Amino acid sequence: LWLLSHQHEPSLTPAERAARAGQLLAAQGDWAMAGAAWARAVELEPAFPQAKAFLGLATDKTGGDGLPLLQIASAEAPEDPIVRSLLGQHWLSAGDAAGALRELGYAHRLDPQNPAITAGLAAALGQNGRLAEAAEAYRQAAMQDPQNPDFWLLLAEFSLRYDFQVDSIGLDAARNAVALSPGDPPALSALGMATALNGDGLTGERLLQQALSLDPANALAWYRYALVLLDQRRDDEAQSALITALTLDPGGVVGQLADRSLANLLTGFE
């Protein structure tokens, strides 16, 4: 990855190459290695606020507290939209909806055309209960990068999470995500759930089965599959799907939802 980033942009400094390697690693979900790359970037160039901010993000992602690094970075570069948006992401993860909205709103004013920052602002608006504004911000992010399925998927998942206009916003956004990335399990999962919620349980079930065939370790898809089965009164199959979701995400949000649904289902059996 380091060599690849260097080949494409040979003018980068060693610190910038390390930071770029960190971004590539983070895109693959390897936050520990990404953090090591960003730490190297800061070591090479101590006055590198974005690298410090990204290192703070990696620290958060690996179970530490990245806030001190993010605060230092924002003090060093108060007008840097990336740094301010990463600080906003920290507050989002910490559940500080007001703090997240403050930072991400400021970052968006600094760079209103950045779809990632716009999507972050949308998430903050959602956490603050401003659902119509959040939906519009997610839509703006998707329109800023219309060929990127990730932003359409974010809009679809927002609609499903908050049960906000799933019949229009959620379904259309999920369709766009699948059209742009037909073999993407999360997109198929979102489209399956949105389709089922709009009254076509059989098609929703088929789409969720397709998502699970591509990624059998997707706890959210298993949970959604269980909900579709429950709606069809197929309780035994739903119970098995809920157990799988709980096993895959025992301490997470999806696991907790599956555990509660399983408890309700077993109570019904009794």
PDB file of C-alpha atoms in Angstrom:
ATOM      1  CA  LEU A   1       0.000   0.000   0.000  1.00  0.00           C
ATOM      2  CA  TRP A   2       2.835   2.361   0.839  1.00  0.00           C
ATOM      3  CA  LEU A   3       4.513   1.677  -2.491  1.00  0.00           C
ATOM      4  CA  LEU A   4       1.230   1.958  -4.373  1.00  0.00           C
ATOM      5  CA  SER A   5       0.476   5.395  -2.926  1.00  0.00           C
ATOM      6  CA  HIS A   6       4.033   6.505  -3.669  1.00  0.00           C
ATOM      7  CA  GLN A   7       3.837   5.333  -7.282  1.00  0.00           C
ATOM      8  CA  HIS A   8       0.637   7.226  -7.963  1.00  0.00           C
ATOM      9  CA  GLU A   9       1.820  10.461  -6.339  1.00  0.00           C
ATOM     10  CA  PRO A  10       5.624  10.516  -6.235  1.00  0.00           C
ATOM     11  CA  SER A  11       5.643  14.153  -5.083  1.00  0.00           C
ATOM     12  CA  LEU A  12       4.253  13.230  -1.652  1.00  0.00           C
ATOM     13  CA  THR A  13       6.530  13.725   1.339  1.00  0.00           C
ATOM     14  CA  PRO A  14       7.336  10.654   3.483  1.00  0.00           C
ATOM     15  CA  ALA A  15       4.817  11.838   6.087  1.00  0.00           C
ATOM     16  CA  GLU A  16       2.143  12.287   3.425  1.00  0.00           C
ATOM     17  CA  ARG A  17       2.883   8.824   2.044  1.00  0.00           C
ATOM     18  CA  ALA A  18       2.475   7.360   5.517  1.00  0.00           C
ATOM     19  CA  ALA A  19      -0.824   9.219   5.947  1.00  0.00           C
ATOM     20  CA  ARG A  20      -2.025   7.988   2.556  1.00  0.00           C
ATOM     21  CA  ALA A  21      -1.138   4.423   3.505  1.00  0.00           C
ATOM     22  CA  GLY A  22      -3.193   4.917   6.671  1.00  0.00           C
ATOM     23  CA  GLN A  23      -6.194   5.993   4.619  1.00  0.00           C
ATOM     24  CA  LEU A  24      -5.871   2.960   2.350  1.00  0.00           C
ATOM     25  CA  LEU A  25      -5.625   0.627   5.346  1.00  0.00           C
ATOM     26  CA  ALA A  26      -8.604   2.269   7.055  1.00  0.00           C
ATOM     27  CA  ALA A  27     -10.648   1.816   3.886  1.00  0.00           C
ATOM     28  CA  GLN A  28     -10.042  -1.922   4.293  1.00  0.00           C
ATOM     29  CA  GLY A  29     -11.116  -1.810   7.944  1.00  0.00           C
ATOM     30  CA  ASP A  30      -7.633  -2.391   9.394  1.00  0.00           C
ATOM     31  CA  TRP A  31      -7.719   0.380  11.981  1.00  0.00           C
ATOM     32  CA  ALA A  32      -4.762  -0.895  13.986  1.00  0.00           C
ATOM     33  CA  MET A  33      -2.412  -0.785  11.004  1.00  0.00           C
ATOM     34  CA  ALA A  34      -3.953   2.503   9.848  1.00  0.00           C
ATOM     35  CA  GLY A  35      -3.235   3.969  13.261  1.00  0.00           C
ATOM     36  CA  ALA A  36       0.382   2.788  13.038  1.00  0.00           C
ATOM     37  CA  ALA A  37       0.722   4.497   9.650  1.00  0.00           C
ATOM     38  CA  TRP A  38      -0.751   7.758  10.937  1.00  0.00           C
ATOM     39  CA  ALA A  39       1.465   7.600  14.028  1.00  0.00           C
ATOM     40  CA  ARG A  40       4.448   7.282  11.680  1.00  0.00           C
ATOM     41  CA  ALA A  41       3.195  10.308   9.731  1.00  0.00           C
ATOM     42  CA  VAL A  42       3.022  12.390  12.924  1.00  0.00           C
ATOM     43  CA  GLU A  43       6.455  11.146  13.961  1.00  0.00           C
ATOM     44  CA  LEU A  44       7.887  12.252  10.611  1.00  0.00           C
ATOM     45  CA  GLU A  45       6.022  15.571  10.601  1.00  0.00           C
ATOM     46  CA  PRO A  46       4.813  16.681  14.066  1.00  0.00           C
ATOM     47  CA  ALA A  47       3.006  19.697  12.555  1.00  0.00           C
ATOM     48  CA  PHE A  48       0.548  17.562  10.560  1.00  0.00           C
ATOM     49  CA  PRO A  49      -2.944  18.227  11.997  1.00  0.00           C
ATOM     50  CA  GLN A  50      -4.847  15.932   9.621  1.00  0.00           C
ATOM     51  CA  ALA A  51      -2.571  12.993  10.470  1.00  0.00           C
ATOM     52  CA  LYS A  52      -3.141  13.690  14.185  1.00  0.00           C
ATOM     53  CA  ALA A  53      -6.890  13.820  13.628  1.00  0.00           C
ATOM     54  CA  PHE A  54      -6.887  10.545  11.710  1.00  0.00           C
ATOM     55  CA  LEU A  55      -4.722   8.989  14.425  1.00  0.00           C
ATOM     56  CA  GLY A  56      -7.352  10.119  16.921  1.00  0.00           C
ATOM     57  CA  LEU A  57     -10.030   8.425  14.808  1.00  0.00           C
ATOM     58  CA  ALA A  58      -7.994   5.206  14.691  1.00  0.00           C
ATOM     59  CA  THR A  59      -7.514   5.386  18.457  1.00  0.00           C
ATOM     60  CA  ASP A  60     -11.297   5.599  18.890  1.00  0.00           C
ATOM     61  CA  LYS A  61     -11.833   2.694  16.497  1.00  0.00           C
ATOM     62  CA  THR A  62      -9.401   0.459  18.393  1.00  0.00           C
ATOM     63  CA  GLY A  63     -10.935   1.020  21.823  1.00  0.00           C
ATOM     64  CA  GLY A  64      -8.945   4.016  23.045  1.00  0.00           C
ATOM     65  CA  ASP A  65      -9.787   7.683  23.529  1.00  0.00           C
ATOM     66  CA  GLY A  66      -8.836   9.712  20.497  1.00  0.00           C
ATOM     67  CA  LEU A  67     -10.307  12.960  21.798  1.00  0.00           C
ATOM     68  CA  PRO A  68      -7.009  14.527  23.015  1.00  0.00           C
ATOM     69  CA  LEU A  69      -5.420  14.067  19.590  1.00  0.00           C
ATOM     70  CA  LEU A  70      -8.511  15.397  17.836  1.00  0.00           C
ATOM     71  CA  GLN A  71      -8.633  18.447  20.088  1.00  0.00           C
ATOM     72  CA  ILE A  72      -4.956  19.200  19.466  1.00  0.00           C
ATOM     73  CA  ALA A  73      -5.476  18.837  15.719  1.00  0.00           C
ATOM     74  CA  SER A  74      -8.504  21.142  15.726  1.00  0.00           C
ATOM     75  CA  ALA A  75      -6.574  23.741  17.762  1.00  0.00           C
ATOM     76  CA  GLU A  76      -3.723  23.599  15.268  1.00  0.00           C
ATOM     77  CA  ALA A  77      -6.003  23.742  12.219  1.00  0.00           C
ATOM     78  CA  PRO A  78      -9.334  25.304  13.271  1.00  0.00           C
ATOM     79  CA  GLU A  79     -10.379  25.975   9.673  1.00  0.00           C
ATOM     80  CA  ASP A  80      -9.572  22.500   8.319  1.00  0.00           C
ATOM     81  CA  PRO A  81     -12.905  20.853   7.406  1.00  0.00           C
ATOM     82  CA  ILE A  82     -11.471  17.319   7.563  1.00  0.00           C
ATOM     83  CA  VAL A  83     -10.101  17.809  11.046  1.00  0.00           C
ATOM     84  CA  ARG A  84     -13.352  19.351  12.290  1.00  0.00           C
ATOM     85  CA  SER A  85     -15.431  16.607  10.684  1.00  0.00           C
ATOM     86  CA  LEU A  86     -13.317  13.914  12.349  1.00  0.00           C
ATOM     87  CA  LEU A  87     -13.850  15.625  15.701  1.00  0.00           C
ATOM     88  CA  GLY A  88     -17.560  15.570  14.910  1.00  0.00           C
ATOM     89  CA  GLN A  89     -17.333  11.843  14.166  1.00  0.00           C
ATOM     90  CA  HIS A  90     -15.838  11.324  17.610  1.00  0.00           C
ATOM     91  CA  TRP A  91     -18.817  13.054  19.236  1.00  0.00           C
ATOM     92  CA  LEU A  92     -21.182  10.990  17.074  1.00  0.00           C
ATOM     93  CA  SER A  93     -19.616   7.772  18.328  1.00  0.00           C
ATOM     94  CA  ALA A  94     -19.664   9.070  21.898  1.00  0.00           C
ATOM     95  CA  GLY A  95     -23.386   9.826  21.665  1.00  0.00           C
ATOM     96  CA  ASP A  96     -22.947  13.579  22.083  1.00  0.00           C
ATOM     97  CA  ALA A  97     -25.500  14.624  19.470  1.00  0.00           C
ATOM     98  CA  ALA A  98     -25.167  18.343  20.136  1.00  0.00           C
ATOM     99  CA  GLY A  99     -21.371  18.295  19.985  1.00  0.00           C
ATOM    100  CA  ALA A 100     -21.447  16.245  16.783  1.00  0.00           C
ATOM    101  CA  LEU A 101     -23.882  18.645  15.143  1.00  0.00           C
ATOM    102  CA  ARG A 102     -21.804  21.647  16.157  1.00  0.00           C
ATOM    103  CA  GLU A 103     -18.567  20.274  14.693  1.00  0.00           C
ATOM    104  CA  LEU A 104     -20.038  18.663  11.587  1.00  0.00           C
ATOM    105  CA  GLY A 105     -22.167  21.707  10.858  1.00  0.00           C
ATOM    106  CA  TYR A 106     -19.039  23.859  11.007  1.00  0.00           C
ATOM    107  CA  ALA A 107     -17.101  21.421   8.817  1.00  0.00           C
ATOM    108  CA  HIS A 108     -19.937  21.475   6.280  1.00  0.00           C
ATOM    109  CA  ARG A 109     -19.889  25.262   6.167  1.00  0.00           C
ATOM    110  CA  LEU A 110     -16.145  25.113   5.487  1.00  0.00           C
ATOM    111  CA  ASP A 111     -16.551  22.527   2.699  1.00  0.00           C
ATOM    112  CA  PRO A 112     -20.199  22.194   1.601  1.00  0.00           C
ATOM    113  CA  GLN A 113     -19.347  20.089  -1.477  1.00  0.00           C
ATOM    114  CA  ASN A 114     -17.632  17.217   0.367  1.00  0.00           C
ATOM    115  CA  PRO A 115     -20.094  14.286   0.360  1.00  0.00           C
ATOM    116  CA  ALA A 116     -18.448  12.544   3.312  1.00  0.00           C
ATOM    117  CA  ILE A 117     -18.801  15.666   5.459  1.00  0.00           C
ATOM    118  CA  THR A 118     -22.379  16.152   4.252  1.00  0.00           C
ATOM    119  CA  ALA A 119     -23.186  12.552   5.217  1.00  0.00           C
ATOM    120  CA  GLY A 120     -21.606  13.104   8.627  1.00  0.00           C
ATOM    121  CA  LEU A 121     -23.791  16.167   9.122  1.00  0.00           C
ATOM    122  CA  ALA A 122     -26.799  14.059   8.151  1.00  0.00           C
ATOM    123  CA  ALA A 123     -25.937  11.501  10.827  1.00  0.00           C
ATOM    124  CA  ALA A 124     -25.648  14.267  13.424  1.00  0.00           C
ATOM    125  CA  LEU A 125     -29.004  15.716  12.374  1.00  0.00           C
ATOM    126  CA  GLY A 126     -30.526  12.265  12.747  1.00  0.00           C
ATOM    127  CA  GLN A 127     -29.103  11.864  16.247  1.00  0.00           C
ATOM    128  CA  ASN A 128     -30.677  15.203  17.145  1.00  0.00           C
ATOM    129  CA  GLY A 129     -34.099  14.046  15.925  1.00  0.00           C
ATOM    130  CA  ARG A 130     -34.172  16.373  12.921  1.00  0.00           C
ATOM    131  CA  LEU A 131     -35.145  13.592  10.556  1.00  0.00           C
ATOM    132  CA  ALA A 132     -36.402  15.571   7.566  1.00  0.00           C
ATOM    133  CA  GLU A 133     -33.215  17.644   7.528  1.00  0.00           C
ATOM    134  CA  ALA A 134     -31.119  14.500   7.956  1.00  0.00           C
ATOM    135  CA  ALA A 135     -32.817  12.821   5.007  1.00  0.00           C
ATOM    136  CA  GLU A 136     -32.201  15.869   2.852  1.00  0.00           C
ATOM    137  CA  ALA A 137     -28.535  16.002   3.875  1.00  0.00           C
ATOM    138  CA  TYR A 138     -28.074  12.318   3.059  1.00  0.00           C
ATOM    139  CA  ARG A 139     -29.741  12.929  -0.297  1.00  0.00           C
ATOM    140  CA  GLN A 140     -27.383  15.862  -0.942  1.00  0.00           C
ATOM    141  CA  ALA A 141     -24.373  13.656  -0.136  1.00  0.00           C
ATOM    142  CA  ALA A 142     -25.590  11.040  -2.589  1.00  0.00           C
ATOM    143  CA  MET A 143     -26.168  13.652  -5.288  1.00  0.00           C
ATOM    144  CA  GLN A 144     -22.687  15.098  -4.715  1.00  0.00           C
ATOM    145  CA  ASP A 145     -21.220  11.694  -5.635  1.00  0.00           C
ATOM    146  CA  PRO A 146     -24.089   9.976  -7.476  1.00  0.00           C
ATOM    147  CA  GLN A 147     -22.058   7.022  -8.805  1.00  0.00           C
ATOM    148  CA  ASN A 148     -20.882   6.039  -5.337  1.00  0.00           C
ATOM    149  CA  PRO A 149     -23.209   3.366  -3.889  1.00  0.00           C
ATOM    150  CA  ASP A 150     -22.022   4.028  -0.334  1.00  0.00           C
ATOM    151  CA  PHE A 151     -23.884   7.318  -0.007  1.00  0.00           C
ATOM    152  CA  TRP A 152     -27.113   5.834  -1.384  1.00  0.00           C
ATOM    153  CA  LEU A 153     -26.731   3.009   1.121  1.00  0.00           C
ATOM    154  CA  LEU A 154     -26.286   5.506   3.960  1.00  0.00           C
ATOM    155  CA  LEU A 155     -29.562   7.157   2.946  1.00  0.00           C
ATOM    156  CA  ALA A 156     -31.320   3.782   2.784  1.00  0.00           C
ATOM    157  CA  GLU A 157     -30.004   2.702   6.185  1.00  0.00           C
ATOM    158  CA  PHE A 158     -31.017   6.023   7.722  1.00  0.00           C
ATOM    159  CA  SER A 159     -34.555   5.536   6.425  1.00  0.00           C
ATOM    160  CA  LEU A 160     -34.691   1.986   7.808  1.00  0.00           C
ATOM    161  CA  ARG A 161     -33.128   2.881  11.157  1.00  0.00           C
ATOM    162  CA  TYR A 162     -35.566   5.693  11.865  1.00  0.00           C
ATOM    163  CA  ASP A 163     -38.499   4.195   9.943  1.00  0.00           C
ATOM    164  CA  PHE A 164     -38.573   7.416   7.948  1.00  0.00           C
ATOM    165  CA  GLN A 165     -40.407   7.265   4.605  1.00  0.00           C
ATOM    166  CA  VAL A 166     -39.185   3.748   3.834  1.00  0.00           C
ATOM    167  CA  ASP A 167     -41.794   3.421   1.096  1.00  0.00           C
ATOM    168  CA  SER A 168     -40.153   6.197  -0.888  1.00  0.00           C
ATOM    169  CA  ILE A 169     -36.773   7.341   0.394  1.00  0.00           C
ATOM    170  CA  GLY A 170     -35.503   4.041   1.780  1.00  0.00           C
ATOM    171  CA  LEU A 171     -36.639   1.841  -1.074  1.00  0.00           C
ATOM    172  CA  ASP A 172     -35.405   4.141  -3.835  1.00  0.00           C
ATOM    173  CA  ALA A 173     -32.031   4.697  -2.162  1.00  0.00           C
ATOM    174  CA  ALA A 174     -31.528   0.966  -1.627  1.00  0.00           C
ATOM    175  CA  ARG A 175     -32.402   0.302  -5.264  1.00  0.00           C
ATOM    176  CA  ASN A 176     -29.808   2.853  -6.356  1.00  0.00           C
ATOM    177  CA  ALA A 177     -27.175   1.265  -4.112  1.00  0.00           C
ATOM    178  CA  VAL A 178     -27.830  -2.204  -5.553  1.00  0.00           C
ATOM    179  CA  ALA A 179     -27.923  -0.898  -9.120  1.00  0.00           C
ATOM    180  CA  LEU A 180     -24.478   0.649  -8.633  1.00  0.00           C
ATOM    181  CA  SER A 181     -23.061  -2.343  -6.723  1.00  0.00           C
ATOM    182  CA  PRO A 182     -25.161  -5.446  -7.524  1.00  0.00           C
ATOM    183  CA  GLY A 183     -23.090  -7.882  -5.483  1.00  0.00           C
ATOM    184  CA  ASP A 184     -22.760  -5.809  -2.322  1.00  0.00           C
ATOM    185  CA  PRO A 185     -24.249  -7.710   0.664  1.00  0.00           C
ATOM    186  CA  PRO A 186     -25.137  -4.627   2.787  1.00  0.00           C
ATOM    187  CA  ALA A 187     -26.922  -3.026  -0.174  1.00  0.00           C
ATOM    188  CA  LEU A 188     -28.863  -6.227  -0.858  1.00  0.00           C
ATOM    189  CA  SER A 189     -29.704  -6.474   2.842  1.00  0.00           C
ATOM    190  CA  ALA A 190     -31.074  -2.923   2.911  1.00  0.00           C
ATOM    191  CA  LEU A 191     -33.074  -3.474  -0.277  1.00  0.00           C
ATOM    192  CA  GLY A 192     -34.459  -6.743   1.075  1.00  0.00           C
ATOM    193  CA  MET A 193     -35.631  -5.121   4.290  1.00  0.00           C
ATOM    194  CA  ALA A 194     -37.090  -2.087   2.531  1.00  0.00           C
ATOM    195  CA  THR A 195     -38.893  -4.334   0.052  1.00  0.00           C
ATOM    196  CA  ALA A 196     -40.364  -6.485   2.820  1.00  0.00           C
ATOM    197  CA  LEU A 197     -41.496  -3.435   4.781  1.00  0.00           C
ATOM    198  CA  ASN A 198     -43.283  -2.248   1.657  1.00  0.00           C
ATOM    199  CA  GLY A 199     -45.382  -5.397   1.539  1.00  0.00           C
ATOM    200  CA  ASP A 200     -43.393  -7.757  -0.686  1.00  0.00           C
ATOM    201  CA  GLY A 201     -42.102 -10.227   1.861  1.00  0.00           C
ATOM    202  CA  LEU A 202     -41.185 -12.956  -0.618  1.00  0.00           C
ATOM    203  CA  THR A 203     -38.966 -10.680  -2.704  1.00  0.00           C
ATOM    204  CA  GLY A 204     -37.497  -9.233   0.469  1.00  0.00           C
ATOM    205  CA  GLU A 205     -36.713 -12.735   1.697  1.00  0.00           C
ATOM    206  CA  ARG A 206     -35.021 -13.624  -1.599  1.00  0.00           C
ATOM    207  CA  LEU A 207     -32.860 -10.501  -1.494  1.00  0.00           C
ATOM    208  CA  LEU A 208     -31.837 -11.166   2.096  1.00  0.00           C
ATOM    209  CA  GLN A 209     -30.985 -14.768   1.230  1.00  0.00           C
ATOM    210  CA  GLN A 210     -28.793 -13.441  -1.573  1.00  0.00           C
ATOM    211  CA  ALA A 211     -27.056 -11.062   0.840  1.00  0.00           C
ATOM    212  CA  LEU A 212     -26.447 -13.915   3.278  1.00  0.00           C
ATOM    213  CA  SER A 213     -25.104 -16.198   0.583  1.00  0.00           C
ATOM    214  CA  LEU A 214     -22.519 -13.542  -0.231  1.00  0.00           C
ATOM    215  CA  ASP A 215     -21.705 -12.722   3.400  1.00  0.00           C
ATOM    216  CA  PRO A 216     -22.884 -15.369   5.897  1.00  0.00           C
ATOM    217  CA  ALA A 217     -21.257 -13.442   8.774  1.00  0.00           C
ATOM    218  CA  ASN A 218     -23.497 -10.376   8.372  1.00  0.00           C
ATOM    219  CA  ALA A 219     -25.381 -10.213  11.674  1.00  0.00           C
ATOM    220  CA  LEU A 220     -27.696  -7.414  10.523  1.00  0.00           C
ATOM    221  CA  ALA A 221     -28.784  -9.401   7.463  1.00  0.00           C
ATOM    222  CA  TRP A 222     -29.551 -12.416   9.665  1.00  0.00           C
ATOM    223  CA  TYR A 223     -31.603 -10.235  12.004  1.00  0.00           C
ATOM    224  CA  ARG A 224     -33.534  -8.728   9.124  1.00  0.00           C
ATOM    225  CA  TYR A 225     -34.065 -12.174   7.636  1.00  0.00           C
ATOM    226  CA  ALA A 226     -35.517 -13.280  10.980  1.00  0.00           C
ATOM    227  CA  LEU A 227     -37.941 -10.334  10.998  1.00  0.00           C
ATOM    228  CA  VAL A 228     -39.165 -11.234   7.519  1.00  0.00           C
ATOM    229  CA  LEU A 229     -39.637 -14.866   8.594  1.00  0.00           C
ATOM    230  CA  LEU A 230     -41.521 -13.794  11.715  1.00  0.00           C
ATOM    231  CA  ASP A 231     -43.855 -11.730   9.572  1.00  0.00           C
ATOM    232  CA  GLN A 232     -44.588 -14.925   7.623  1.00  0.00           C
ATOM    233  CA  ARG A 233     -45.236 -16.887  10.861  1.00  0.00           C
ATOM    234  CA  ARG A 234     -42.218 -19.124  10.210  1.00  0.00           C
ATOM    235  CA  ASP A 235     -41.183 -19.045  13.848  1.00  0.00           C
ATOM    236  CA  ASP A 236     -38.776 -22.003  13.892  1.00  0.00           C
ATOM    237  CA  GLU A 237     -36.720 -20.608  11.019  1.00  0.00           C
ATOM    238  CA  ALA A 238     -36.854 -17.140  12.557  1.00  0.00           C
ATOM    239  CA  GLN A 239     -35.576 -18.491  15.864  1.00  0.00           C
ATOM    240  CA  SER A 240     -32.599 -20.070  14.119  1.00  0.00           C
ATOM    241  CA  ALA A 241     -31.832 -16.822  12.276  1.00  0.00           C
ATOM    242  CA  LEU A 242     -32.038 -14.808  15.507  1.00  0.00           C
ATOM    243  CA  ILE A 243     -29.647 -17.202  17.259  1.00  0.00           C
ATOM    244  CA  THR A 244     -27.219 -16.807  14.370  1.00  0.00           C
ATOM    245  CA  ALA A 245     -27.440 -13.002  14.553  1.00  0.00           C
ATOM    246  CA  LEU A 246     -26.848 -13.095  18.307  1.00  0.00           C
ATOM    247  CA  THR A 247     -23.884 -15.450  17.899  1.00  0.00           C
ATOM    248  CA  LEU A 248     -22.300 -13.202  15.282  1.00  0.00           C
ATOM    249  CA  ASP A 249     -22.752  -9.993  17.289  1.00  0.00           C
ATOM    250  CA  PRO A 250     -23.019 -11.022  20.965  1.00  0.00           C
ATOM    251  CA  GLY A 251     -22.122  -7.646  22.471  1.00  0.00           C
ATOM    252  CA  GLY A 252     -23.270  -5.326  19.697  1.00  0.00           C
ATOM    253  CA  VAL A 253     -26.433  -3.441  18.861  1.00  0.00           C
ATOM    254  CA  VAL A 254     -27.670  -6.096  16.422  1.00  0.00           C
ATOM    255  CA  GLY A 255     -26.977  -8.839  18.950  1.00  0.00           C
ATOM    256  CA  GLN A 256     -29.001  -6.991  21.582  1.00  0.00           C
ATOM    257  CA  LEU A 257     -31.920  -6.575  19.176  1.00  0.00           C
ATOM    258  CA  ALA A 258     -31.751 -10.253  18.269  1.00  0.00           C
ATOM    259  CA  ASP A 259     -31.606 -11.252  21.942  1.00  0.00           C
ATOM    260  CA  ARG A 260     -34.730  -9.232  22.762  1.00  0.00           C
ATOM    261  CA  SER A 261     -36.595 -10.598  19.750  1.00  0.00           C
ATOM    262  CA  LEU A 262     -35.551 -14.119  20.672  1.00  0.00           C
ATOM    263  CA  ALA A 263     -36.762 -13.646  24.243  1.00  0.00           C
ATOM    264  CA  ASN A 264     -40.126 -12.387  22.986  1.00  0.00           C
ATOM    265  CA  LEU A 265     -40.370 -15.298  20.577  1.00  0.00           C
ATOM    266  CA  LEU A 266     -39.563 -17.901  23.222  1.00  0.00           C
ATOM    267  CA  THR A 267     -42.094 -16.317  25.574  1.00  0.00           C
ATOM    268  CA  GLY A 268     -44.638 -16.704  22.817  1.00  0.00           C
ATOM    269  CA  PHE A 269     -43.733 -20.376  22.503  1.00  0.00           C
ATOM    270  CA  GLU A 270     -44.391 -20.870  26.201  1.00  0.00           C
TER     271      GLU A 270
END
